[in-house]
XYZ file of C-alpha atoms in Angstrom:
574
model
C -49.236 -13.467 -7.802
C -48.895 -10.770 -5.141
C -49.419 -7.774 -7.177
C -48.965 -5.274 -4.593
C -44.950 -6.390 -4.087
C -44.192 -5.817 -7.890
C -42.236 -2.488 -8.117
C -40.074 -0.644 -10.547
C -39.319 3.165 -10.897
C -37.872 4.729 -13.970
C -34.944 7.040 -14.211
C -33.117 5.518 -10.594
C -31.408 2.747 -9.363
C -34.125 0.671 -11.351
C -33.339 2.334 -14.422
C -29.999 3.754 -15.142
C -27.996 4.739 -18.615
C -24.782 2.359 -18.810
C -23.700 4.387 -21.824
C -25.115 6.107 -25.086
C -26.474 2.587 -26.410
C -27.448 0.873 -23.379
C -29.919 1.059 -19.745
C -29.815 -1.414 -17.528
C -33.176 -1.952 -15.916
C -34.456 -3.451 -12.181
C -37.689 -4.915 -11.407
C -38.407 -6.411 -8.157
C -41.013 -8.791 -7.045
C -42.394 -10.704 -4.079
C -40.248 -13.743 -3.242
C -40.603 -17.332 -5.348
C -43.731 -15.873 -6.267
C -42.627 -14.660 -10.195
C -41.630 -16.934 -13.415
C -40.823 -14.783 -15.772
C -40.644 -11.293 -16.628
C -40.194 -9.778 -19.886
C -39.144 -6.578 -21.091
C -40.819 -4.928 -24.120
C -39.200 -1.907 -25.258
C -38.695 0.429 -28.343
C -37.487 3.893 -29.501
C -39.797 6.780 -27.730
C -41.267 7.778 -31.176
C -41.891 4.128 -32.873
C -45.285 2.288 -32.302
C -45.157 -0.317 -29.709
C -46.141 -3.112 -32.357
C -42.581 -3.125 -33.299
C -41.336 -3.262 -29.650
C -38.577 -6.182 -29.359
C -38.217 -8.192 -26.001
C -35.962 -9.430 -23.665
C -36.643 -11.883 -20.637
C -34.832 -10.629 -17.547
C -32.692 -12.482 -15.242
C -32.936 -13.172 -11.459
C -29.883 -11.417 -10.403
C -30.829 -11.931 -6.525
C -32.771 -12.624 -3.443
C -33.520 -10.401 -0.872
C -34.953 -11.305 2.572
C -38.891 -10.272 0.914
C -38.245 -9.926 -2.530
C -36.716 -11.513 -5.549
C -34.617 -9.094 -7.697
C -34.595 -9.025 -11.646
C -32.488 -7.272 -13.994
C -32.258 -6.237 -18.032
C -29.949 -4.742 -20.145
C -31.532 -2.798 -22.970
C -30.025 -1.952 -26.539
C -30.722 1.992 -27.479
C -29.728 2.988 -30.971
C -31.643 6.341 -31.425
C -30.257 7.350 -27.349
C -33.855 7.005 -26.187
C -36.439 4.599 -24.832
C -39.820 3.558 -23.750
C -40.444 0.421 -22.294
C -42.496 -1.890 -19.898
C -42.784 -5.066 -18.207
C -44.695 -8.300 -18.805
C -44.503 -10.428 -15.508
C -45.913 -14.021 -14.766
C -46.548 -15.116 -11.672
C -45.811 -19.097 -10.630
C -49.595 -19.557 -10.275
C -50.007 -18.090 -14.173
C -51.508 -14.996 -13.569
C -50.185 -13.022 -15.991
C -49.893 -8.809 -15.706
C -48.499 -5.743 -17.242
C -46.924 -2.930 -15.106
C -46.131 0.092 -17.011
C -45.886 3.762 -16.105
C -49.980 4.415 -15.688
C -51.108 1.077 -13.367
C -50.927 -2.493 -13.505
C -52.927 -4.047 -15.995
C -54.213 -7.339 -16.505
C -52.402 -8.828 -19.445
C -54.092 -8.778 -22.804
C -52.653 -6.965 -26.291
C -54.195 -4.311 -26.199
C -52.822 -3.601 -22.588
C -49.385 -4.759 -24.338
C -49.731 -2.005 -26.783
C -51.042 1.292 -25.307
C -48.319 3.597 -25.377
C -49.333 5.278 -22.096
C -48.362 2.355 -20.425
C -44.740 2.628 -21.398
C -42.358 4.036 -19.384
C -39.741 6.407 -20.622
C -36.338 7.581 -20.794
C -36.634 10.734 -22.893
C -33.487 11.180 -24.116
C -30.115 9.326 -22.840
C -27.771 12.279 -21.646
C -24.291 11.279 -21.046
C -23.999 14.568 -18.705
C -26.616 12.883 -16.603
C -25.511 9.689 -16.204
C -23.956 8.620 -12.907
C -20.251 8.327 -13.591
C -17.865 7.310 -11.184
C -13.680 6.833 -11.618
C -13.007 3.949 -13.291
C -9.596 3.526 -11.646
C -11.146 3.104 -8.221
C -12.421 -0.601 -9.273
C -9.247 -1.268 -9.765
C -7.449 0.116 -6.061
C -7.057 -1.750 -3.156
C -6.766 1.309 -0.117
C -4.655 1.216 2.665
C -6.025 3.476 5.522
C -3.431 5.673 7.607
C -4.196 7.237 11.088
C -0.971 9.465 10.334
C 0.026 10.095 14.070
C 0.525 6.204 14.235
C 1.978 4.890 11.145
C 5.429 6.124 11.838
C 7.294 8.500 13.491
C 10.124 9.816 10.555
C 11.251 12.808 12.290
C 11.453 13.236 16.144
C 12.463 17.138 15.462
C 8.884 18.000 15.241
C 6.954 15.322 17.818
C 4.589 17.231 20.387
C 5.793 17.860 23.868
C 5.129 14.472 25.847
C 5.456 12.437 22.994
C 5.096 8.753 24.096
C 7.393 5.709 23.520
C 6.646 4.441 19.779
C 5.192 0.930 21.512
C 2.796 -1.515 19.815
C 1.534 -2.897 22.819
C 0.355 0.663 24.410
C -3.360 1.077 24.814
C -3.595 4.471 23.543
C -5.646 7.604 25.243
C -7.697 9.885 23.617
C -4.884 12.607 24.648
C -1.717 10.896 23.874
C 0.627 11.705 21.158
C 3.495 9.096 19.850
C 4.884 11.510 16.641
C 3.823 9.695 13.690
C 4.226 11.788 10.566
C 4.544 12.561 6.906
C 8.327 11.456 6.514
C 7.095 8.517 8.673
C 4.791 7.660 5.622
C 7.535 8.513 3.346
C 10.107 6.216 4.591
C 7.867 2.967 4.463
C 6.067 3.803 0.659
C 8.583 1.022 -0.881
C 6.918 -1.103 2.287
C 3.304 -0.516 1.362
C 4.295 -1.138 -2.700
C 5.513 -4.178 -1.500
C 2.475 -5.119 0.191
C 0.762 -4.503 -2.858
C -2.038 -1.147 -2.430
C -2.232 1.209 -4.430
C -4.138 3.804 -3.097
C -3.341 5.680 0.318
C -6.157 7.064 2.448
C -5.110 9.224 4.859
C -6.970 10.626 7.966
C -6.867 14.495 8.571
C -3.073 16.145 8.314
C -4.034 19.651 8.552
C -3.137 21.797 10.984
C -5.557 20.791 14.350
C -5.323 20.698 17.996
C -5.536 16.845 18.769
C -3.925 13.913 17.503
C -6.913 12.816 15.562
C -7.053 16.169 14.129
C -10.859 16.123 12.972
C -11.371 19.365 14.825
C -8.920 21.141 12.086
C -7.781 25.182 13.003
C -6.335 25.810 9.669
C -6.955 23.269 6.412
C -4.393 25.601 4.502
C -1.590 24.132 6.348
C -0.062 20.725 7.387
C -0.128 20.187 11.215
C 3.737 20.931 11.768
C 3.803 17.827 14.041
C 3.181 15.785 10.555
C 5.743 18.044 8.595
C 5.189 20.920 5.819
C 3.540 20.808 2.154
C 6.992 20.630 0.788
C 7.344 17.165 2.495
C 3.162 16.782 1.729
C 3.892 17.157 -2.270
C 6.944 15.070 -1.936
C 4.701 12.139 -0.420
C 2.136 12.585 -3.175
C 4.796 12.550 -5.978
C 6.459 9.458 -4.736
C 2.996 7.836 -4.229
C 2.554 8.610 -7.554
C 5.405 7.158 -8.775
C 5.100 3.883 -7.745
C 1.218 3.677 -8.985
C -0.709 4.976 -6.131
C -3.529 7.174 -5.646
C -3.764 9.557 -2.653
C -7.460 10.773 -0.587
C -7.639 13.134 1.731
C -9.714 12.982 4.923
C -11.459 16.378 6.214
C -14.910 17.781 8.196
C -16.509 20.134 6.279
C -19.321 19.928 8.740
C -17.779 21.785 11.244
C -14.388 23.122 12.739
C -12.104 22.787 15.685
C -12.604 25.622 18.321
C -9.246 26.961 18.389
C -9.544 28.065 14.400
C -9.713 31.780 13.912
C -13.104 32.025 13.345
C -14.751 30.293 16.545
C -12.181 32.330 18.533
C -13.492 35.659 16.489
C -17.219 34.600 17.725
C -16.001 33.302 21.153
C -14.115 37.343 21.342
C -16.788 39.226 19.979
C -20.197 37.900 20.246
C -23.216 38.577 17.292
C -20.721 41.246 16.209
C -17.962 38.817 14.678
C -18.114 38.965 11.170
C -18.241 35.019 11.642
C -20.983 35.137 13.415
C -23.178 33.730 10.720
C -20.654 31.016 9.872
C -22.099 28.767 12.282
C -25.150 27.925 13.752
C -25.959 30.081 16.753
C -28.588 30.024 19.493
C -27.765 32.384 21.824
C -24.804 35.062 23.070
C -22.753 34.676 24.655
C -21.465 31.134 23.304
C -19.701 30.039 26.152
C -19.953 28.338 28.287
C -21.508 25.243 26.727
C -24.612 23.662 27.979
C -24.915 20.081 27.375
C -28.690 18.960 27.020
C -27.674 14.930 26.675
C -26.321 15.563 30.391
C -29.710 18.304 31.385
C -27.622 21.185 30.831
C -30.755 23.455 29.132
C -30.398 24.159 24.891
C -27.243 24.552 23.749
C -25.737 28.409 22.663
C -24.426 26.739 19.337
C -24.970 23.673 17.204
C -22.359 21.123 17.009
C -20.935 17.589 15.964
C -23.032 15.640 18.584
C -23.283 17.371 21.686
C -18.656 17.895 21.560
C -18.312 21.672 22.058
C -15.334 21.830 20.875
C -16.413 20.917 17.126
C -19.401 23.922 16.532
C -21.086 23.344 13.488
C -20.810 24.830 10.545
C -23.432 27.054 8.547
C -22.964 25.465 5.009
C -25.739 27.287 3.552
C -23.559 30.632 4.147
C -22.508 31.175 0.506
C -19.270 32.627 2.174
C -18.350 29.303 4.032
C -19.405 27.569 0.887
C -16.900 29.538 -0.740
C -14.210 29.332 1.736
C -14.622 25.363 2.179
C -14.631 25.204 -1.356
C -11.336 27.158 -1.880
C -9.639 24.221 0.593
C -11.256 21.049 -1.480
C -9.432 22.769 -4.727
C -6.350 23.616 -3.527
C -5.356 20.510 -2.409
C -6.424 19.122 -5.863
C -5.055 22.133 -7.764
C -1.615 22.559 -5.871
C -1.170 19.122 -4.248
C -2.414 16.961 -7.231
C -4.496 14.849 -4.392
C -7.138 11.985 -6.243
C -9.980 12.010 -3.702
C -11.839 13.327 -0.557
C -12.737 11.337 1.794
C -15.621 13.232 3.952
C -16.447 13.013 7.508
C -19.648 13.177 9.086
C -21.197 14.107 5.201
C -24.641 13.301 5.967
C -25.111 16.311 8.429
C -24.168 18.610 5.412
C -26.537 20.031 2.892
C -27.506 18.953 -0.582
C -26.969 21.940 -2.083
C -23.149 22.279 -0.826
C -22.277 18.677 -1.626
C -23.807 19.408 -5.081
C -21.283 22.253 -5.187
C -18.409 20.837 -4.197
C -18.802 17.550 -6.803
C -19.226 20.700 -9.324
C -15.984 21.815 -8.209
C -13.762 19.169 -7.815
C -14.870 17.548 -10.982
C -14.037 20.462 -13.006
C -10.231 19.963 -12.075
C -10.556 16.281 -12.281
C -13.357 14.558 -13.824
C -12.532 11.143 -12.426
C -11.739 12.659 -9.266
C -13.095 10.511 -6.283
C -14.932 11.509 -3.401
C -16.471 9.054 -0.583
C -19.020 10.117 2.512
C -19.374 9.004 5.591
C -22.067 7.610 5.351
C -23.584 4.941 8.077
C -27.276 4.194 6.728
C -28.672 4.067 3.500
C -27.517 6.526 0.924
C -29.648 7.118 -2.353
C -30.160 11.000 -1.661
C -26.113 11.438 -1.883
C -25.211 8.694 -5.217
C -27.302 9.991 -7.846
C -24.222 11.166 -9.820
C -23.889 14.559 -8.645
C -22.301 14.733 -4.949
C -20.433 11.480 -4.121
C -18.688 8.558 -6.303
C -19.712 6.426 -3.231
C -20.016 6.351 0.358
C -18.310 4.652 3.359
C -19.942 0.575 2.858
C -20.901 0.231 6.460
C -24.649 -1.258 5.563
C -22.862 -3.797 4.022
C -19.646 -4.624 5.874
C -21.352 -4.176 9.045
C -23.917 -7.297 7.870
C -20.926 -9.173 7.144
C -19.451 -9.150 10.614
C -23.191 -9.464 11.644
C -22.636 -12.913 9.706
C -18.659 -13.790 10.419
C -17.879 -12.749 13.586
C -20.643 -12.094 15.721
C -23.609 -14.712 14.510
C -26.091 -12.810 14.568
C -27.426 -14.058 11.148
C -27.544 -16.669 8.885
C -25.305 -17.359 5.812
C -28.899 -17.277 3.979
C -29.990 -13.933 5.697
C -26.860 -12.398 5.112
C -26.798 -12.845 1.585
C -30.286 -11.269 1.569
C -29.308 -8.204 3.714
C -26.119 -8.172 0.747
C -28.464 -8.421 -2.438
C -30.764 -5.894 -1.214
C -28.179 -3.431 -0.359
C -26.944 -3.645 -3.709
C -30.329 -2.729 -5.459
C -30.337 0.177 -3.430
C -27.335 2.024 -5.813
C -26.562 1.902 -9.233
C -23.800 -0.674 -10.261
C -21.098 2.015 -11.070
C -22.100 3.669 -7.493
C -21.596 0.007 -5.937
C -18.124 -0.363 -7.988
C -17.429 2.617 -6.401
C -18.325 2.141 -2.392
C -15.342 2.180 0.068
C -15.256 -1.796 1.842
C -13.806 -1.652 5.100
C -14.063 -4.056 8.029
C -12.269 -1.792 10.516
C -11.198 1.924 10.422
C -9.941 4.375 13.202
C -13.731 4.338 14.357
C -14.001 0.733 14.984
C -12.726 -1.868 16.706
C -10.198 -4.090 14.925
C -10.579 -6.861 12.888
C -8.606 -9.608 14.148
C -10.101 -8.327 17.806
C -13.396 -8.340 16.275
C -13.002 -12.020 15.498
C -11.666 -12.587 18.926
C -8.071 -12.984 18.108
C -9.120 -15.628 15.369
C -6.908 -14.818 12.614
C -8.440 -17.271 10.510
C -11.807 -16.084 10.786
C -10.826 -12.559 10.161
C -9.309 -13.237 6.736
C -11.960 -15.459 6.030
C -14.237 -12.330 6.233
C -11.326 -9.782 4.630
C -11.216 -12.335 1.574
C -15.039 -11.948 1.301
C -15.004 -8.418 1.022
C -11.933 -8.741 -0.989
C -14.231 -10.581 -4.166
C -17.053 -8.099 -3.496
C -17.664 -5.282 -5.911
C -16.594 -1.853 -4.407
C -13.115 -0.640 -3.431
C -11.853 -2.692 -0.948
C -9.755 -0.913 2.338
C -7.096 -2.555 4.553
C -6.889 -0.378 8.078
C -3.231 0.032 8.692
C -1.418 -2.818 10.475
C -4.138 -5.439 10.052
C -1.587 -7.311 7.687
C 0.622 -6.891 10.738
C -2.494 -8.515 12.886
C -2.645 -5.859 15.418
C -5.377 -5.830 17.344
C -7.530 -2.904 19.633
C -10.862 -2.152 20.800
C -12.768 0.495 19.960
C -10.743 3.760 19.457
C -8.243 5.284 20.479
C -7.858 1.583 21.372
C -7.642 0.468 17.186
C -5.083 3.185 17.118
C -2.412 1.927 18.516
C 1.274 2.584 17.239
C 1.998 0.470 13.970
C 3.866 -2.505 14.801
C 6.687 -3.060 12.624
C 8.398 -6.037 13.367
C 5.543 -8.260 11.530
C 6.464 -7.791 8.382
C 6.898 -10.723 6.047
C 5.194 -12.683 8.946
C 2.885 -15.278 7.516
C -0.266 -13.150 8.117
C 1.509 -10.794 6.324
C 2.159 -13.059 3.363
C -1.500 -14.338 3.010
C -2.684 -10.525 3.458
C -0.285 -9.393 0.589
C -1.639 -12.911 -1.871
C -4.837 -11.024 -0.964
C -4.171 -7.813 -2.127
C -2.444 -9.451 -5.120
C -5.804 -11.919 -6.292
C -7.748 -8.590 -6.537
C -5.462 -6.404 -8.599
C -4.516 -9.104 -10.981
C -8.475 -9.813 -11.633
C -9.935 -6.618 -10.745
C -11.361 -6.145 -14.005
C -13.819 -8.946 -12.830
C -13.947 -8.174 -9.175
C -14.329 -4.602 -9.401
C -16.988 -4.336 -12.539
C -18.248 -7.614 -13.239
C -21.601 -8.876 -12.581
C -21.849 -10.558 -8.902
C -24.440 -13.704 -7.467
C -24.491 -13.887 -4.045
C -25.922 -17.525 -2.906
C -26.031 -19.921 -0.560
C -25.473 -24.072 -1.485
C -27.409 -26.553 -0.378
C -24.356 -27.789 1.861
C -24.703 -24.231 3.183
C -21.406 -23.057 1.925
C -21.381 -19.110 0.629
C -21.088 -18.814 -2.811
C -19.897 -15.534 -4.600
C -19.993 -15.218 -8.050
C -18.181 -12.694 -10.264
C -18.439 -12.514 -14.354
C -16.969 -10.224 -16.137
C -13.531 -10.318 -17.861
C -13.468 -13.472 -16.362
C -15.435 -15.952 -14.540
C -14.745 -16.364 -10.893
C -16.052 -18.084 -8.073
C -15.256 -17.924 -4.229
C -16.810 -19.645 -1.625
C -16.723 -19.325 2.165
C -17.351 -22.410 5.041
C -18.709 -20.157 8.018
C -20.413 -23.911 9.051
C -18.682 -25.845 11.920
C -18.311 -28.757 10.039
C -15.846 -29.687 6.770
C -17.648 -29.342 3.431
C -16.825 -31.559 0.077
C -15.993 -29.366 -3.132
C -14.416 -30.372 -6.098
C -12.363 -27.147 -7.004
C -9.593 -26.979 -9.882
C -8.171 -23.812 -11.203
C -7.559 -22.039 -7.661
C -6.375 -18.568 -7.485
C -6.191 -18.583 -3.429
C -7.355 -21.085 -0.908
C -7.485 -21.288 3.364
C -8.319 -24.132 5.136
C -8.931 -26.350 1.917
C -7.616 -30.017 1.388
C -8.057 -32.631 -0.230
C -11.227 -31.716 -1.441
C -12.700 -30.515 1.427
C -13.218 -27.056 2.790
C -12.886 -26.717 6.122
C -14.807 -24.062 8.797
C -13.323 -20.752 8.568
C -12.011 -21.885 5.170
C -12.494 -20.048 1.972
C -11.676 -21.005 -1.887
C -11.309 -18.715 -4.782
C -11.173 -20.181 -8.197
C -11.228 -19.483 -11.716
C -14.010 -21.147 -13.298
């Protein structure tokens, strides 16, 4: 047995309170190298002679490691506990909280080697809104859903056309009322939640360099129309999240222009992160321009950076993520470039917004691994990309195996808790990537093949406007191309909408239950969901047709007559 790969920590994402009675416990080992592992655990202040035991299950294979997992019964709200493992070659060890041991009783019984949860502390635990496991989102880029009302569209608004390949300048006058008109549209389609991109008041059409966060962008409309939209959202079921940058701010907002005026003698001078007076112009040291008078997002100068360690920007930023909540009645934030933000702020602001709302929602942007942000007290869950991005690794672009994706998936998944992972936003495309069906090279097939995937993983699934319409673009502004209207109740449409359907009707099982990722011997992916229900889905990304036997079928592609062709995909109730 390879002692050195066995590994467990207490009190993480190996060890983690489901609720007053229960802890659901990790252990991870070196690949096909364990047999069995068993837990022996006990109240915190009872001998371990009267320990009781429970063998854990193999809950999935990562590309070193096998994972294992344990739920544990706690009466008295407290626990110690450790692990007996066996190895396939019989070696038998204990790994508690002091060492590894070799096994023997009296290693089985020494108290120090017993790890502990002192007490199980229900304002600890790592609690995230129940209702987003069961919401399907529907992203908006607001200047391009729909234009409602050309009274306010920017001078040198553009023709509202599908087809345009959009520059990073151009404006078309999409807008609230736009989103207004078509909410009976997107109820019909099925979502129920509504992410929109930034609508405050900003200087481009993207408006992630925001001036004023207190206001709509009048091109979009007023809060009058803003609270109408959220009302009527509400109405017919849906949830709304906001999009903003609390890691910096556009340069034409009041405070830049104070700095910009008046030098180290603004009183905003220590808003931001300054190098050296006077802050223009801009040096550029990506293209050998010398160090930079100000920090920014990347080297853009017209996004400086902001000082979120300034309790006075704390407080100001923190006065916008409220008022929207407290005035507005908005669900969730959705938060740009989050990682680039302190701890200590983000640990405010979940503070903050939870104390309106304590199932409020809020998601990073997050593009690499995430423990330091999902431990329960700054984000619900974070923007999937680790994930998704290994599943177009796997659909689209072939970079990896069927077997090596499922690998990358499982350990992704260790790396959270499972209410964190019920809680991650799934998105294939966004206004920062390319497109979907362009992703898949026009093959519309093969991109709902890999939407249906994500669609029976757990997390919050996300549909980027239009991709039921299958639009395609490049990367942006390409993917942000005008919405193209005249595609609805196409047949993409229609399979898009049975999609959206499947995973509301059973999203008790696809958005909590327990999930297998696997691989069959015929090489065909196999996704397995228990929970309310038992469901299985598999996925032909071979080039060749597959034999299955299937009955019970909630949604099918490319599968006949008992056999499931490539780009084919099978979902049934087991």
């Amino acid at each position: 047995m390879q002692v050195a790969a066995l590994r467990h920590r207490s009190e993480s994402e190996d060890c983690f309170v489901l609720d007053r009675n229960r802890v659901r416990v990790r252990f991870h080992t070196a690949k096909n190298d364990v047999e069995k592992i068993i837990v022996h655990y006990v109240d915190n202040y009872m001998p371990p002679l009267s320990a009781k035991q429970v063998e854990m299950e193999k809950i999935g294979s990562g590309e070193v490691e096998d994972h294992w997992g344990a739920t544990l019964e706690v009466p008295y709200h407290r626990i110690k506990y450790t692990f007996e493992v066996t190895g396939k070659d019989g070696d038998r060890k204990i790994f508690g909280d002091r060492g590894i041991y070799d096994y023997s009783k009296k290693s089985l019984l020494a108290d120090g080697s017993y790890f502990r949860v002192p007490y199980l502390h229900e304002i600890d635990m790592d609690k995230t809104p129940d209702w987003v496991k069961h919401t399907v989102w529907y992203q908006i880029f607001p200047e391009r859903f729909a234009n409602g009302d050309k009274s306010n569209d920017p001078k040198g608004t553009k023709p509202w056309n599908p087809d345009d390949h959009p520059g990073r300048e151009d404006f078309y006058g999409g807008d609230l009322q736009g989103v207004l008109d078509h909410l009976d549209y997107l109820q019909k389609l099925g979502v129920n939640g509504l992410y929109f991109c930034p609508i405050f008041k900003a200087s481009s059409n993207h408006k992630y360099d925001a001036v004023d966060y207190f206001e709509i962008d009048p091109a979009f409309g007023d809060k009058d129309l803003f609270a109408k939209v959220v009302n009527e959202a509400h109405k017919r079921g849906m949830k709304v999240m906001l999009d903003a940058v609390f890691n910096h701010i556009g340069k034409d907002s009041m405070q830049w222009q104070d700095v910009v005026e008046n030098g180290a003698k603004s009183r905003f001078a220590d808003w931001f992160h300054i190098n050296s007076f006077p802050v223009e112009p801009y040096r550029n040291p990506a293209k050998g321009e010398g160090q930079p008078p100000y920090e920014t997002f990347a080297f853009e100068p017209t996004m400086p950076k902001l000082n979120t360690a300034n309790p006075e920007v704390q407080d100001y930023l923190l006065e916008i993520a409220t008022y929207w909540v407290k005035y507005f009645d908005v669900d969730a934030w959705r938060l740009d470039v989050a990682n680039e933000v302190d701890h200590h702020f983000w640990k405010r602001f979940h503070q903050a917004l939870v104390a309106i709302k304590p199932d409020f929602y809020i998601v990073g942007e997050i593009w690499h691994s995430a423990r330091p942000w999902l431990n329960g007290d700054e984000f619900s869950g974070v923007m999937n990309y680790p994930f998704t991005l290994q599943v177009e690794d796997h659909f689209f672009h072939h970079a990896m195996s069927a077997k090596a994706m499922v690998e990358h998936l499982n350990d992704q998944m260790m790396l959270y808790r499972d209410s964190t992972n019920q809680a991650m936003l799934n998105t294939l495309d966004s206004h920062d990537t390319a497109r979907i069906r362009t992703v898949a090279n026009g093959d519309e097939d093969l991109a709902l093949q890999a939407m249906a995937f994500i669609f029976t993983q757990t997390g919050s699934p996300c549909i980027y406007y239009g991709d039921e319409m299958g639009m395609e673009g490049g990367n942006d502004p390409d993917s942000r191309k005008p919405m193209n209207w005249s595609k609805e109740d196409s047949p993409i449409w229609k399979r898009v909408h049975a999609l959206v359907e499947m995973r509301l009707k059973h999203a008790q099982t696809f958005g909590k239950g327990k999930v297998l990722l696997s691989v069959t011997e015929d090489g065909l992916i196999k996704v397995d969901r228990t929970g309310e229900e038992h469901i299985i889905a598999y996925f032909n990304t071979t080039d060749h047709d597959i034999r299955l036997a299937a009955d019970n079928e909630l949604l099918k592609q490319n599968y006949d007559g008992g056999k499931l062709a490539p780009k084919g995909f099978i979902v049934i109730k087991a």
